[in-house]
């Protein structure tokens, strides 16, 4: 398993390249490119939300909670809510992600479960695509692609770290990151259920 710092370094470098490529070749504005870079970097940490060890888990929820609060605030203001109600929603989103989701994640997931999988990566990308409903199609795709790229970098790095190149052998966790199914069929079914629901919502929205 790659370290927290290893994942962050990899996804941050990838994010810088992704954001620059969007700016340079797709003509995306610099601040949108920078947002894409940040999303790639953050998504490179997302699969370890299921980690029980405190550093990645606590750090990730500390980052995810204010992010969820800001996205909620943005949506509430776009909806035309008053500032007080928008701020209340922001606070609620922050508290739910920071404490409720963090608690549930520790209790209900196992490390290297379905959070380390290809369908989970697609769920992350589709969620971002749906969150940024108010943006034009290519920007939504750009941001969703940023999350998929970061998430994929994490899964690939975990698999690479499971190969002992000097000893020429494959260590035990190999195949537990870049996978389509887990041994827990309930977790697999929930993951595919959420994935199909999001695909349905995207198809209905377009
Ligand atoms: Zn991992």
mmCIF file of C-alpha atoms and ligand atoms in Angstrom:
data_model
loop_
_atom_site.group_PDB
_atom_site.id
_atom_site.type_symbol
_atom_site.label_atom_id
_atom_site.label_comp_id
_atom_site.label_asym_id
_atom_site.label_seq_id
_atom_site.Cartn_x
_atom_site.Cartn_y
_atom_site.Cartn_z
ATOM 1 C CA UNK A 1 0.000 0.000 0.000
ATOM 2 C CA UNK A 2 1.317 3.377 -0.970
ATOM 3 C CA UNK A 3 1.622 5.970 1.769
ATOM 4 C CA UNK A 4 -0.718 8.924 2.228
ATOM 5 C CA UNK A 5 2.081 11.230 1.113
ATOM 6 C CA UNK A 6 2.853 9.007 -1.894
ATOM 7 C CA UNK A 7 -0.734 9.170 -3.082
ATOM 8 C CA UNK A 8 -0.944 12.925 -2.527
ATOM 9 C CA UNK A 9 2.313 13.586 -4.400
ATOM 10 C CA UNK A 10 1.253 11.426 -7.357
ATOM 11 C CA UNK A 11 -2.231 12.889 -7.658
ATOM 12 C CA UNK A 12 -0.969 16.466 -7.166
ATOM 13 C CA UNK A 13 1.542 16.071 -10.044
ATOM 14 C CA UNK A 14 -1.127 14.421 -12.199
ATOM 15 C CA UNK A 15 -3.574 17.198 -11.257
ATOM 16 C CA UNK A 16 -1.106 19.921 -12.267
ATOM 17 C CA UNK A 17 -0.695 18.241 -15.676
ATOM 18 C CA UNK A 18 -4.452 17.703 -16.063
ATOM 19 C CA UNK A 19 -5.324 21.303 -15.217
ATOM 20 C CA UNK A 20 -2.619 22.652 -17.515
ATOM 21 C CA UNK A 21 -3.725 20.340 -20.366
ATOM 22 C CA UNK A 22 -7.304 21.607 -19.961
ATOM 23 C CA UNK A 23 -6.159 25.209 -19.994
ATOM 24 C CA UNK A 24 -3.744 24.726 -22.887
ATOM 25 C CA UNK A 25 -5.609 22.418 -25.266
ATOM 26 C CA UNK A 26 -9.294 22.812 -24.373
ATOM 27 C CA UNK A 27 -9.205 26.572 -23.850
ATOM 28 C CA UNK A 28 -10.575 26.256 -20.313
ATOM 29 C CA UNK A 29 -10.143 29.325 -18.105
ATOM 30 C CA UNK A 30 -7.183 29.208 -15.726
ATOM 31 C CA UNK A 31 -9.274 29.151 -12.561
ATOM 32 C CA UNK A 32 -11.342 26.228 -13.861
ATOM 33 C CA UNK A 33 -8.083 24.448 -14.751
ATOM 34 C CA UNK A 34 -6.851 25.118 -11.207
ATOM 35 C CA UNK A 35 -10.106 23.713 -9.780
ATOM 36 C CA UNK A 36 -9.616 20.596 -11.920
ATOM 37 C CA UNK A 37 -6.044 20.277 -10.611
ATOM 38 C CA UNK A 38 -7.237 20.490 -7.007
ATOM 39 C CA UNK A 39 -9.980 17.947 -7.640
ATOM 40 C CA UNK A 40 -7.535 15.462 -9.169
ATOM 41 C CA UNK A 41 -5.225 15.882 -6.179
ATOM 42 C CA UNK A 42 -8.066 15.353 -3.686
ATOM 43 C CA UNK A 43 -9.562 12.427 -5.618
ATOM 44 C CA UNK A 44 -6.197 10.694 -5.368
ATOM 45 C CA UNK A 45 -6.874 10.400 -1.628
ATOM 46 C CA UNK A 46 -10.567 9.470 -1.785
ATOM 47 C CA UNK A 47 -10.296 5.653 -1.879
ATOM 48 C CA UNK A 48 -8.587 5.698 1.526
ATOM 49 C CA UNK A 49 -11.723 7.193 3.107
ATOM 50 C CA UNK A 50 -12.356 3.582 4.114
ATOM 51 C CA UNK A 51 -9.065 3.371 5.977
ATOM 52 C CA UNK A 52 -9.394 2.749 9.701
ATOM 53 C CA UNK A 53 -5.954 4.146 10.434
ATOM 54 C CA UNK A 54 -6.500 7.599 11.794
ATOM 55 C CA UNK A 55 -4.246 9.799 9.642
ATOM 56 C CA UNK A 56 -5.856 9.333 6.203
ATOM 57 C CA UNK A 57 -9.340 8.983 7.634
ATOM 58 C CA UNK A 58 -9.260 12.075 9.863
ATOM 59 C CA UNK A 59 -7.374 14.190 7.323
ATOM 60 C CA UNK A 60 -9.712 13.269 4.474
ATOM 61 C CA UNK A 61 -12.851 14.071 6.425
ATOM 62 C CA UNK A 62 -11.364 17.365 7.574
ATOM 63 C CA UNK A 63 -10.859 18.251 3.900
ATOM 64 C CA UNK A 64 -14.146 16.752 2.631
ATOM 65 C CA UNK A 65 -16.383 18.462 5.240
ATOM 66 C CA UNK A 66 -15.607 22.110 4.345
ATOM 67 C CA UNK A 67 -15.678 21.180 0.650
ATOM 68 C CA UNK A 68 -19.183 19.692 1.058
ATOM 69 C CA UNK A 69 -20.203 22.834 2.974
ATOM 70 C CA UNK A 70 -18.962 25.147 0.212
ATOM 71 C CA UNK A 71 -20.641 23.161 -2.579
ATOM 72 C CA UNK A 72 -23.904 23.197 -0.581
ATOM 73 C CA UNK A 73 -23.612 26.959 -0.070
ATOM 74 C CA UNK A 74 -22.993 27.483 -3.783
ATOM 75 C CA UNK A 75 -26.076 25.418 -4.698
ATOM 76 C CA UNK A 76 -28.256 27.146 -2.093
ATOM 77 C CA UNK A 77 -27.284 30.569 -3.455
ATOM 78 C CA UNK A 78 -27.926 29.431 -7.046
ATOM 79 C CA UNK A 79 -31.357 28.201 -5.878
ATOM 80 C CA UNK A 80 -31.996 31.728 -4.636
ATOM 81 C CA UNK A 81 -32.261 30.973 -0.888
ATOM 82 C CA UNK A 82 -31.652 33.764 1.599
ATOM 83 C CA UNK A 83 -28.122 34.028 2.946
ATOM 84 C CA UNK A 84 -29.206 32.826 6.418
ATOM 85 C CA UNK A 85 -30.831 29.668 5.053
ATOM 86 C CA UNK A 86 -27.887 29.059 2.724
ATOM 87 C CA UNK A 87 -25.451 29.367 5.645
ATOM 88 C CA UNK A 88 -27.573 26.999 7.723
ATOM 89 C CA UNK A 89 -27.506 24.417 4.948
ATOM 90 C CA UNK A 90 -23.739 24.853 4.657
ATOM 91 C CA UNK A 91 -23.295 24.246 8.377
ATOM 92 C CA UNK A 92 -25.516 21.164 8.269
ATOM 93 C CA UNK A 93 -23.606 19.698 5.318
ATOM 94 C CA UNK A 94 -20.318 20.335 7.141
ATOM 95 C CA UNK A 95 -21.491 18.626 10.341
ATOM 96 C CA UNK A 96 -23.044 15.656 8.538
ATOM 97 C CA UNK A 97 -19.902 14.920 6.512
ATOM 98 C CA UNK A 98 -17.442 15.691 9.309
ATOM 99 C CA UNK A 99 -19.107 13.631 12.043
ATOM 100 C CA UNK A 100 -21.938 11.409 10.747
ATOM 101 C CA UNK A 101 -20.285 10.214 7.517
ATOM 102 C CA UNK A 102 -16.911 9.865 9.240
ATOM 103 C CA UNK A 103 -18.460 7.702 11.989
ATOM 104 C CA UNK A 104 -20.453 5.548 9.543
ATOM 105 C CA UNK A 105 -17.432 5.078 7.312
ATOM 106 C CA UNK A 106 -15.358 3.752 10.198
ATOM 107 C CA UNK A 107 -18.093 1.411 11.355
ATOM 108 C CA UNK A 108 -19.376 0.099 8.034
ATOM 109 C CA UNK A 109 -16.436 -0.213 5.665
ATOM 110 C CA UNK A 110 -13.354 -2.394 5.486
ATOM 111 C CA UNK A 111 -10.100 -1.129 4.044
ATOM 112 C CA UNK A 112 -9.585 -2.191 0.437
ATOM 113 C CA UNK A 113 -13.295 -2.979 0.129
ATOM 114 C CA UNK A 114 -15.478 -1.526 -2.621
ATOM 115 C CA UNK A 115 -14.047 1.963 -2.105
ATOM 116 C CA UNK A 116 -11.006 0.588 -3.890
ATOM 117 C CA UNK A 117 -12.786 -0.393 -7.087
ATOM 118 C CA UNK A 118 -13.541 0.751 -10.617
ATOM 119 C CA UNK A 119 -17.307 1.240 -9.983
ATOM 120 C CA UNK A 120 -16.483 3.457 -6.956
ATOM 121 C CA UNK A 121 -14.218 5.524 -9.212
ATOM 122 C CA UNK A 122 -17.106 5.952 -11.681
ATOM 123 C CA UNK A 123 -19.452 6.904 -8.813
ATOM 124 C CA UNK A 124 -17.043 9.670 -7.763
ATOM 125 C CA UNK A 125 -16.851 11.007 -11.335
ATOM 126 C CA UNK A 126 -20.620 10.845 -11.913
ATOM 127 C CA UNK A 127 -21.301 12.564 -8.558
ATOM 128 C CA UNK A 128 -19.144 15.522 -9.573
ATOM 129 C CA UNK A 129 -20.815 15.578 -12.999
ATOM 130 C CA UNK A 130 -24.227 15.819 -11.283
ATOM 131 C CA UNK A 131 -23.125 18.362 -8.640
ATOM 132 C CA UNK A 132 -21.980 20.841 -11.309
ATOM 133 C CA UNK A 133 -25.324 20.807 -13.089
ATOM 134 C CA UNK A 134 -25.190 24.568 -13.662
ATOM 135 C CA UNK A 135 -21.986 24.442 -15.743
ATOM 136 C CA UNK A 136 -21.776 23.807 -19.474
ATOM 137 C CA UNK A 137 -21.291 20.187 -20.579
ATOM 138 C CA UNK A 138 -17.573 20.245 -21.406
ATOM 139 C CA UNK A 139 -16.693 21.850 -18.042
ATOM 140 C CA UNK A 140 -18.730 19.227 -16.188
ATOM 141 C CA UNK A 141 -16.895 16.531 -18.143
ATOM 142 C CA UNK A 142 -13.568 18.216 -17.397
ATOM 143 C CA UNK A 143 -14.229 18.249 -13.628
ATOM 144 C CA UNK A 144 -15.658 14.707 -13.596
ATOM 145 C CA UNK A 145 -12.615 13.563 -15.581
ATOM 146 C CA UNK A 146 -10.344 15.240 -13.003
ATOM 147 C CA UNK A 147 -11.879 13.155 -10.216
ATOM 148 C CA UNK A 148 -11.710 9.937 -12.243
ATOM 149 C CA UNK A 149 -8.044 10.607 -13.106
ATOM 150 C CA UNK A 150 -7.096 11.213 -9.466
ATOM 151 C CA UNK A 151 -9.080 8.217 -8.219
ATOM 152 C CA UNK A 152 -7.552 5.951 -10.888
ATOM 153 C CA UNK A 153 -4.029 7.105 -9.973
ATOM 154 C CA UNK A 154 -4.688 5.923 -6.404
ATOM 155 C CA UNK A 155 -5.934 2.481 -7.493
ATOM 156 C CA UNK A 156 -3.023 1.961 -9.909
ATOM 157 C CA UNK A 157 -0.452 3.107 -7.330
ATOM 158 C CA UNK A 158 -1.856 0.683 -4.747
ATOM 159 C CA UNK A 159 -1.529 -2.172 -7.255
ATOM 160 C CA UNK A 160 2.010 -1.161 -8.258
ATOM 161 C CA UNK A 161 2.997 -1.138 -4.583
ATOM 162 C CA UNK A 162 1.710 -4.711 -4.297
ATOM 163 C CA UNK A 163 4.352 -5.911 -6.776
ATOM 164 C CA UNK A 164 7.785 -6.702 -5.389
ATOM 165 C CA UNK A 165 9.902 -5.828 -8.413
ATOM 166 C CA UNK A 166 13.236 -6.843 -6.854
ATOM 167 C CA UNK A 167 11.964 -10.166 -5.560
ATOM 168 C CA UNK A 168 9.966 -10.758 -8.755
ATOM 169 C CA UNK A 169 6.855 -11.709 -6.815
ATOM 170 C CA UNK A 170 3.401 -10.383 -6.204
ATOM 171 C CA UNK A 171 2.396 -9.506 -2.652
ATOM 172 C CA UNK A 172 -0.924 -10.468 -1.160
ATOM 173 C CA UNK A 173 -2.964 -7.260 -1.577
ATOM 174 C CA UNK A 174 -2.428 -7.329 -5.367
ATOM 175 C CA UNK A 175 -5.780 -7.216 -7.151
ATOM 176 C CA UNK A 176 -7.655 -5.637 -4.244
ATOM 177 C CA UNK A 177 -7.526 -2.043 -5.537
ATOM 178 C CA UNK A 178 -8.229 -2.060 -9.268
ATOM 179 C CA UNK A 179 -11.202 -4.419 -9.125
ATOM 180 C CA UNK A 180 -14.823 -4.710 -10.265
ATOM 181 C CA UNK A 181 -16.212 -6.809 -7.377
ATOM 182 C CA UNK A 182 -15.361 -7.535 -3.763
ATOM 183 C CA UNK A 183 -15.903 -10.741 -1.794
ATOM 184 C CA UNK A 184 -18.662 -8.982 0.149
ATOM 185 C CA UNK A 185 -21.646 -9.294 -2.189
ATOM 186 C CA UNK A 186 -23.760 -6.813 -0.168
ATOM 187 C CA UNK A 187 -21.109 -4.087 -0.546
ATOM 188 C CA UNK A 188 -20.764 -4.966 -4.244
ATOM 189 C CA UNK A 189 -24.548 -4.825 -4.763
ATOM 190 C CA UNK A 190 -24.841 -1.440 -2.969
ATOM 191 C CA UNK A 191 -21.952 -0.036 -5.020
ATOM 192 C CA UNK A 192 -23.500 -1.117 -8.343
ATOM 193 C CA UNK A 193 -26.930 0.062 -7.164
ATOM 194 C CA UNK A 194 -25.552 3.558 -6.523
ATOM 195 C CA UNK A 195 -23.647 3.478 -9.820
ATOM 196 C CA UNK A 196 -26.737 2.567 -11.859
ATOM 197 C CA UNK A 197 -28.801 5.195 -10.017
ATOM 198 C CA UNK A 198 -26.250 7.894 -10.893
ATOM 199 C CA UNK A 199 -26.080 6.744 -14.528
ATOM 200 C CA UNK A 200 -29.886 6.947 -14.618
ATOM 201 C CA UNK A 201 -29.845 10.476 -13.144
ATOM 202 C CA UNK A 202 -27.234 11.613 -15.681
ATOM 203 C CA UNK A 203 -29.252 10.156 -18.570
ATOM 204 C CA UNK A 204 -32.449 11.732 -17.258
ATOM 205 C CA UNK A 205 -30.728 15.098 -16.818
ATOM 206 C CA UNK A 206 -29.392 15.281 -20.381
HETATM 207 ZN ZN1 LIG B 1 -5.535 2.810 -1.088
#
